[in-house]
Coordinates of C-alpha atoms and ligand atoms in Angstrom, one line a residue:
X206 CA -1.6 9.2 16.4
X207 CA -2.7 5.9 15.7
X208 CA -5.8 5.1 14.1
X209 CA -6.2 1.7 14.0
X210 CA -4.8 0.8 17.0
X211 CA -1.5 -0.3 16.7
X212 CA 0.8 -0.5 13.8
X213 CA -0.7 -3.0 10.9
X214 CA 2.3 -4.7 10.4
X215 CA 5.6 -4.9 13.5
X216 CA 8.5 -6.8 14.6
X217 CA 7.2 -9.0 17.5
X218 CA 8.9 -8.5 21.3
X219 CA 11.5 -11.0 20.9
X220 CA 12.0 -10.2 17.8
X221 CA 11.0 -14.3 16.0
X222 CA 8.0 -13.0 14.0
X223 CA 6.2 -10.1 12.0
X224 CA 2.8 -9.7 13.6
X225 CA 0.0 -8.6 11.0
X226 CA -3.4 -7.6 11.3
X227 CA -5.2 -9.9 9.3
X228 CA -6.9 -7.4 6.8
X229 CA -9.1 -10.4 5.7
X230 CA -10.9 -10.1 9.2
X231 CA -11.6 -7.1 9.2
X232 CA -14.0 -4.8 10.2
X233 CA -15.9 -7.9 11.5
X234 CA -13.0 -9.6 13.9
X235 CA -9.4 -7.8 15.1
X236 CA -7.0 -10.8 15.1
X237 CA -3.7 -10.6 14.8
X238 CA -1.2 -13.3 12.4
X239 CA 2.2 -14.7 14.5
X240 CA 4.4 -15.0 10.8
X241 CA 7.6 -16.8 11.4
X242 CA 8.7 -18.7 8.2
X243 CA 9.2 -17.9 4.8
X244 CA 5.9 -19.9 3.6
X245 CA 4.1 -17.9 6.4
X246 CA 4.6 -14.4 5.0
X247 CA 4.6 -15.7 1.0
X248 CA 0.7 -16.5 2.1
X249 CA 0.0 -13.6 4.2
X250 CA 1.2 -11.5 1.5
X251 CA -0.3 -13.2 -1.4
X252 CA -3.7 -13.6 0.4
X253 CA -3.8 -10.0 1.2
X254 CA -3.9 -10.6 4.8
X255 CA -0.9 -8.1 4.6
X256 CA -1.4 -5.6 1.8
X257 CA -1.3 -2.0 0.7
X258 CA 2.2 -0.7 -1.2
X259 CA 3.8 0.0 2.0
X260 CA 2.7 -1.8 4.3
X261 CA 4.1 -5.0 2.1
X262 CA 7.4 -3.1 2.2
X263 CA 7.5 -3.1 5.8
X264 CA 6.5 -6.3 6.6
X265 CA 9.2 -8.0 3.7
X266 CA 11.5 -5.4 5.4
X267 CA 10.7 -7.5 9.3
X268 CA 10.6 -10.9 7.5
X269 CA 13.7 -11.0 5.7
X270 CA 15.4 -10.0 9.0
X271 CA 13.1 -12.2 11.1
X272 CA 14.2 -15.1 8.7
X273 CA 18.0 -14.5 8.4
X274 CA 18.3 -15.4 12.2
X275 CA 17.1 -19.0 11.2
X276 CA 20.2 -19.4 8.7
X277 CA 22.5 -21.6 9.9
X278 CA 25.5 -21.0 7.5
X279 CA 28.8 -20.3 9.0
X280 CA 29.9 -18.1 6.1
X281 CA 28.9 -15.0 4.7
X282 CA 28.0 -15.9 1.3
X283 CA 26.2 -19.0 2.3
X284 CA 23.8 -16.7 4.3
X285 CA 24.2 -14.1 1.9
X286 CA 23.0 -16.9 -0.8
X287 CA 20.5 -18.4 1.4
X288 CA 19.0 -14.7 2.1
X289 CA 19.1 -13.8 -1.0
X290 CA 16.6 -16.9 -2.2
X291 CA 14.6 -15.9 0.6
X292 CA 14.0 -12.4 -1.0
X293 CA 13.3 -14.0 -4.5
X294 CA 10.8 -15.9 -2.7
X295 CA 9.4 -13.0 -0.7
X296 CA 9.5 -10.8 -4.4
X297 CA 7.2 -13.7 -6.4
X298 CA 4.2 -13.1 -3.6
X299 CA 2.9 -10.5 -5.7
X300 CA 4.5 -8.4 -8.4
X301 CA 2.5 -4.6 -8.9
X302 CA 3.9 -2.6 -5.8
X303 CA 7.6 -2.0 -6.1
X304 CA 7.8 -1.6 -2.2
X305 CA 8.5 -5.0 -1.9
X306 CA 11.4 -5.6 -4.2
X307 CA 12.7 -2.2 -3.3
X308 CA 12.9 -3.6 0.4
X309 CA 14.1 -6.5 -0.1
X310 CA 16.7 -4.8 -2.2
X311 CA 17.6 -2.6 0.7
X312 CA 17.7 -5.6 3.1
X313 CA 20.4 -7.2 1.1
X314 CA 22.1 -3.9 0.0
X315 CA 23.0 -3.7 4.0
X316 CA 23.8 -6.8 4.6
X317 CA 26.4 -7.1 1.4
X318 CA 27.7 -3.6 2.8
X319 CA 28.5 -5.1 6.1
X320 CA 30.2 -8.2 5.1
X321 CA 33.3 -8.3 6.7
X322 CA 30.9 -8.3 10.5
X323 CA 30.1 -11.5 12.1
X324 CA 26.9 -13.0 11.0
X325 CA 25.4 -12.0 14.4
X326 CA 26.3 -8.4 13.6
X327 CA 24.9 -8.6 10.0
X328 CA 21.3 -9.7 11.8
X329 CA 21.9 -6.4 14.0
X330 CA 21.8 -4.4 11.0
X331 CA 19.6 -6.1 9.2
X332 CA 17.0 -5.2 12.2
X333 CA 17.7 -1.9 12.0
X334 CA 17.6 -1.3 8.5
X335 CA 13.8 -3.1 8.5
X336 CA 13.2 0.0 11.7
X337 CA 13.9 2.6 9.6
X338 CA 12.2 0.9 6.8
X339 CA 9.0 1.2 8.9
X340 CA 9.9 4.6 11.2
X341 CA 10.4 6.2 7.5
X342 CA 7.3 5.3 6.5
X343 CA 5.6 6.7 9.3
X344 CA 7.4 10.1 8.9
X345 CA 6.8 10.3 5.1
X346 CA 3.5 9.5 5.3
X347 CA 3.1 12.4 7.5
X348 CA 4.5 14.8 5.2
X349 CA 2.0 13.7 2.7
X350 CA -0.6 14.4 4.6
X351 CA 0.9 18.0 5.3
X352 CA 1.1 18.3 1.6
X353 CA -2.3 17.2 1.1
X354 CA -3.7 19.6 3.3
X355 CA -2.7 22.5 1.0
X356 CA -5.0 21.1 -1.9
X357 CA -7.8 20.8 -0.2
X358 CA -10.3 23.1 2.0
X359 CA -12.9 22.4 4.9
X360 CA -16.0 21.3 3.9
X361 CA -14.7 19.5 0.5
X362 CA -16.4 15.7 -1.3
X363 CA -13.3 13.6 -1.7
X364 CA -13.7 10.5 -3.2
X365 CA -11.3 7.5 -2.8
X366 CA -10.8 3.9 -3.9
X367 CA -9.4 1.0 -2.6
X368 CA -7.4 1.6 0.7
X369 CA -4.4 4.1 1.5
X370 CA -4.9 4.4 5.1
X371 CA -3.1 3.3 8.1
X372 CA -3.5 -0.7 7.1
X373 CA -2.0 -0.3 4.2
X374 CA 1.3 1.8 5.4
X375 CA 2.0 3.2 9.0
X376 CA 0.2 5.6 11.1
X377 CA -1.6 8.4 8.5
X378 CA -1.6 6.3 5.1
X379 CA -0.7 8.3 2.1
X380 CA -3.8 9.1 0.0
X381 CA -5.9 8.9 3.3
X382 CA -3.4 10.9 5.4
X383 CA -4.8 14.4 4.8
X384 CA -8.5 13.1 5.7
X385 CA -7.1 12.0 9.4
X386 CA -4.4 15.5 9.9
X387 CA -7.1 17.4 8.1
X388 CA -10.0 15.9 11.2
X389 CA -7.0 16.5 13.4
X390 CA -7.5 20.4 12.5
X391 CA -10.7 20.7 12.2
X392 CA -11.3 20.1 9.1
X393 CA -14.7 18.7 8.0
X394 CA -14.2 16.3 5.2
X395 CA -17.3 14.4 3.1
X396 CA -15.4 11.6 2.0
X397 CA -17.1 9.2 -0.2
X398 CA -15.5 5.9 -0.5
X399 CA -15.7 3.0 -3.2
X400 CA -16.3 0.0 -2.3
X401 CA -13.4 -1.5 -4.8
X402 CA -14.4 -4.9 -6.1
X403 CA -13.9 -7.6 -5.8
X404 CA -12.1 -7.4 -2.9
X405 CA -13.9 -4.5 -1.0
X406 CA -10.8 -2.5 0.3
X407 CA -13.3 0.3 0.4
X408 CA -16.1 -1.0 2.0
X409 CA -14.0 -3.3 4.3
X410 CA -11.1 -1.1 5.3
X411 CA -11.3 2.5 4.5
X412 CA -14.9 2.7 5.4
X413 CA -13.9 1.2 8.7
X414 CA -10.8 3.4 9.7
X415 CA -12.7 6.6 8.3
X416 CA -15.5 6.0 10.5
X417 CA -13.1 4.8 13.7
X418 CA -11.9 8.7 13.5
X419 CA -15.1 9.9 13.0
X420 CA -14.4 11.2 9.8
X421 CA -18.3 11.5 7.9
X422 CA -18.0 8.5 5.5
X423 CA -20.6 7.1 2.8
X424 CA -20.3 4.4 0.7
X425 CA -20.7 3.9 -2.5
X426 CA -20.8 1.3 -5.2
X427 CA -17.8 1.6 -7.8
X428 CA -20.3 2.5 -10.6
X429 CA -21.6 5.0 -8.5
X430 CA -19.1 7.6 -8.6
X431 CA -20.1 9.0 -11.9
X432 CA -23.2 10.0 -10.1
X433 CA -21.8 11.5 -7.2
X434 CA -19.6 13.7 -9.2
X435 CA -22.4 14.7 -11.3
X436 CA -24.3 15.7 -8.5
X437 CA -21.2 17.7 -7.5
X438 CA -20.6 16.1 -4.5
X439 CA -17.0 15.5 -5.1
X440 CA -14.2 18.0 -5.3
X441 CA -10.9 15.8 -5.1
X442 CA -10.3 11.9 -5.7
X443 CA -7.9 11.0 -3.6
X444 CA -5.9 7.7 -3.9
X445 CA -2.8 5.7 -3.0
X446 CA -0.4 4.0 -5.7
X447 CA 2.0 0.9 -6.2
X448 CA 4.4 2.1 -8.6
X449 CA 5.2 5.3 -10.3
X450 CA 6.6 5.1 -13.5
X451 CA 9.1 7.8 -14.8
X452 CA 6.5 9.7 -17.1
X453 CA 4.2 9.7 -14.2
X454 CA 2.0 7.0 -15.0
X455 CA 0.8 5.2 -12.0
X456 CA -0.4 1.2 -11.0
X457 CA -2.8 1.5 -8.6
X458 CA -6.0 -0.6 -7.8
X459 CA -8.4 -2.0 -10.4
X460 CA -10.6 0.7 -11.2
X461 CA -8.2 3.8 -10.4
X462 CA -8.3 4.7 -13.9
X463 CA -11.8 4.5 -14.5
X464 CA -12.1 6.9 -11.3
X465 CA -9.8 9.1 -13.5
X466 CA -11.3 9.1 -16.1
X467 CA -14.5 10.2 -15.0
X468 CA -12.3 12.9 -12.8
X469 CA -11.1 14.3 -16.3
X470 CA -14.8 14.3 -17.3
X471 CA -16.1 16.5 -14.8
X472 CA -13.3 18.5 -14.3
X473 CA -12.5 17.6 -10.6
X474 CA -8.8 17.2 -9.8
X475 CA -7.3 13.4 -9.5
X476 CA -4.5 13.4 -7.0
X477 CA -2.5 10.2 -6.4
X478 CA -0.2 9.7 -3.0
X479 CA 2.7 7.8 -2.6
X480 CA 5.9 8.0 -0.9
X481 CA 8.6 8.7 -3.0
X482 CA 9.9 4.8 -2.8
X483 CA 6.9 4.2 -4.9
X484 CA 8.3 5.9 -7.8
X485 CA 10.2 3.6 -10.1
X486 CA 12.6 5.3 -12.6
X487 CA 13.6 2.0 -14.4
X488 CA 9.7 1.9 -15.6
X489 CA 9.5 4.5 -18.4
X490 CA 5.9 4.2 -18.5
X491 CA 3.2 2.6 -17.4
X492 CA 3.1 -0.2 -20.0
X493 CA 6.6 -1.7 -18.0
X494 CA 4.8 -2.1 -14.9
X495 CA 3.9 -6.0 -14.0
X496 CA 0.1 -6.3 -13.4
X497 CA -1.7 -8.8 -10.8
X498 CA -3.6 -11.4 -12.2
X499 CA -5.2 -12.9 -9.7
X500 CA -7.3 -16.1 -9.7
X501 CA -10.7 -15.2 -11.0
X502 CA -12.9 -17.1 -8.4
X503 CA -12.3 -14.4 -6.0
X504 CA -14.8 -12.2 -8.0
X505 CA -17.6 -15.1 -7.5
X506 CA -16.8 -16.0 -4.1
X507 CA -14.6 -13.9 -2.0
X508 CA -16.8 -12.6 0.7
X509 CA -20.2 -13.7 -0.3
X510 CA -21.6 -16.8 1.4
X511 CA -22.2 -18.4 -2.1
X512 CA -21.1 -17.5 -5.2
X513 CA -22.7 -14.6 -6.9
X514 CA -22.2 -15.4 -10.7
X515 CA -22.4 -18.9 -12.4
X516 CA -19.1 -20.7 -13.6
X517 CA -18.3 -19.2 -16.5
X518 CA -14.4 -17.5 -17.0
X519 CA -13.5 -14.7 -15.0
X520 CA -10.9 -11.7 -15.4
X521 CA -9.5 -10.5 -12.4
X522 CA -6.2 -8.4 -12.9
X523 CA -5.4 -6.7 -9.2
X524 CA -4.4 -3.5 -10.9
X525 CA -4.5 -1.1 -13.4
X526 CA -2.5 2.1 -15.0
X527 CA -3.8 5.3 -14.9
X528 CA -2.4 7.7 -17.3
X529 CA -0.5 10.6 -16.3
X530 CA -2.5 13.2 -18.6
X531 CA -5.6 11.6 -15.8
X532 CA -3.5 13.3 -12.8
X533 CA -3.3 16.3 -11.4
X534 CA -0.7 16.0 -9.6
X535 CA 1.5 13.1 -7.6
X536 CA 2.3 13.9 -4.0
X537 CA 5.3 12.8 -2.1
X538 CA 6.9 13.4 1.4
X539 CA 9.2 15.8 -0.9
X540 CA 6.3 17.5 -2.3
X541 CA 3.5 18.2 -4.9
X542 CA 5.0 17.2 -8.4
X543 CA 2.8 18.6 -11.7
X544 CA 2.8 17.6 -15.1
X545 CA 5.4 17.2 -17.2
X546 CA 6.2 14.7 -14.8
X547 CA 9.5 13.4 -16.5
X548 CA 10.7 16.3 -15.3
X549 CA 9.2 17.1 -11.7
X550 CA 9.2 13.1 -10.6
X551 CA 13.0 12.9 -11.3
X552 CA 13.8 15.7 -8.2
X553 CA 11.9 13.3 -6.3
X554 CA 13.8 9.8 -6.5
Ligands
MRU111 O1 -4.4 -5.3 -3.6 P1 -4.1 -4.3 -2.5 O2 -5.2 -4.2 -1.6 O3 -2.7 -4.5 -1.9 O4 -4.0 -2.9 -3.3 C1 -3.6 -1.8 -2.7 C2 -3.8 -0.5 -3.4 O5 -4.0 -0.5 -4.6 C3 -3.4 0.7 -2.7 O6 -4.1 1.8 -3.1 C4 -1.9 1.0 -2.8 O7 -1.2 -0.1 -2.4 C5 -1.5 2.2 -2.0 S1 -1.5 1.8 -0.3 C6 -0.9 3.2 0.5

């Protein structure tokens, strides 16, 4: 199933661009980005036009094949050295979700394996190792879902924030999976969503693919949720995630943790999803994970007609950590790991 359509991010026909769906559009206009040069996907990925953990993975995954068929070089470690700039480049877009070094990582890992091919078979491979970048994503985000379903029941208040739906990975999304298999099966979900300033993932994209699958959907304010929990109208928060960290700490977007926080408070459980690429062993906590700051004018202007706020200074980090003592419990296509997370995370990387 598809629920946006088609897949956000894919290699085009004749296989000389990534086509996006620019996430900046939506839900007002469906267009679709054409990205053929390096510059081209460094924007789309920095302006968020392409964004979500995986979904950035995938489409580094299409580029850096889509740009080693422009390198000229006659040797292999010219284009190995020319492709391997191009993934330093790719890398510096934006530094929180690991999913884009880690496919990068894997793009060059294949073609250093195949060295000894001609150049024109390295490219072959390199196309297929971005497929299965993108067909795995689509499978493990299924098996999230299925995961998902078991910790929840019909009729449940799930609250999420920011957006881990089909934009920002393939097909189901990871925390929003279960809320599409769980509408597939009947299942009658409340879902409260948060509208995630500044830059409105919430309102903009989940609240837009829930209500394309006619999931029931209400939106709130970020500073709302305390409210709605209180009132007991959530019994899960459900949310996606950008890096793991080995003691189960997790990045994920600005305002996760306070989300968590007030989870704690009211004793309703805080569930992140990820697939298990998002977990990053070489991070022993959260304090080694590299935080988005991103420019603070997006919090006075982005989306409003005119600015909101005066000019005075603005703080705008992209992320934030929540700490694993916040989390119920991490879910990956391998399954539901529990505290102490040192321990369960490691079966799962
Ligand atoms: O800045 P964004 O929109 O890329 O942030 C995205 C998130 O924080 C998502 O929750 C996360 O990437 C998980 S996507 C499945």
């Amino acid at each position: 199933m598809n629920y946006i359509g088609s897949d956000s991010v894919r290699l085009s026909e004749d296989g000389r661009s990534v086509i996006i769906i620019d996430q900046t559009l939506l839900p007002g206009k469906t267009e679709y980005r054409a990205l053929s040069s390096a510059e081209d996907i460094f924007e789309a990925i920095k302006k968020l036009r392409v964004r979500g953990a995986p979904a950035i993975g995938i489409c580094a995954g299409y580029g850096m094949y889509v740009l080693s068929t422009q390198i000229k070089s006659a040797s292999f470690d010219e284009f190995f050295g020319d492709l391997s700039k191009t993934g330093e480049y790719l890398c510096s877009s934006r530094p929180t979700a690991v999913n884009l070094s880690a496919a990068v990582k894997r793009m060059l890992e294949a073609a250093e394996k195949n060295k000894d091919l001609p150049i024109s078979k390295i490219q072959d491979v390199l196309k297929e190792t971005a497929e299965r970048i993108h067909t795995e994503d689509i499978e493990m985000c299924l098996a999230i879902s299925e995961y998902g379903l078991s910790l929840v029941k019909d009729g449940d208040g799930i609250l999420t924030h920011c957006n881990a739906g089909p934009l920002a990975t393939s097909r189901y999304g990871t925390g929003l999976g279960t809320l599409f298999l769980g509408k597939e099966r009947g299942y009658d979900f409340h879902v409260y969503v948060d509208e995630t300033r500044p830059l409105l993932q919430g309102a903009r994209l989940t609240a837009y693919e829930l209500d394309k699958a006619g999931i029931d959907v209400t939106l709130i304010c970020d500073n709302m949720a305390s409210a709605a929990m209180k009132n007991g109208y959530i019994q899960a928060v459900f949310v996606g995630c950008d890096r793991v960290a080995a003691n189960g700490d997790t990045a994920n977007k600005i305002g996760t943790s306070g989300a968590a926080v007030l989870a704690k408070h009211y004793g309703i459980p805080f569930y992140v999803f990820c697939p298990s690429t998002t977990i990053d062993l070489s991070c022993k906590s959260g304090a080694d994970i590299p935080i988005e700051l991103r420019d603070g004018e997006e919090i006075r202007t982005m989306f409003f007609s005119e600015p909101v706020a005066p000019e005075v200074k603005c703080w705008n980090p992209s992320f934030d950590v929540t700490e694993s003592g916040l989390i119920s419990a991490i879910i990956t296509e391998k399954g539901i790991c529990r505290p102490p997370y040192e321990k369960s995370l490691a079966g799962h990387r």
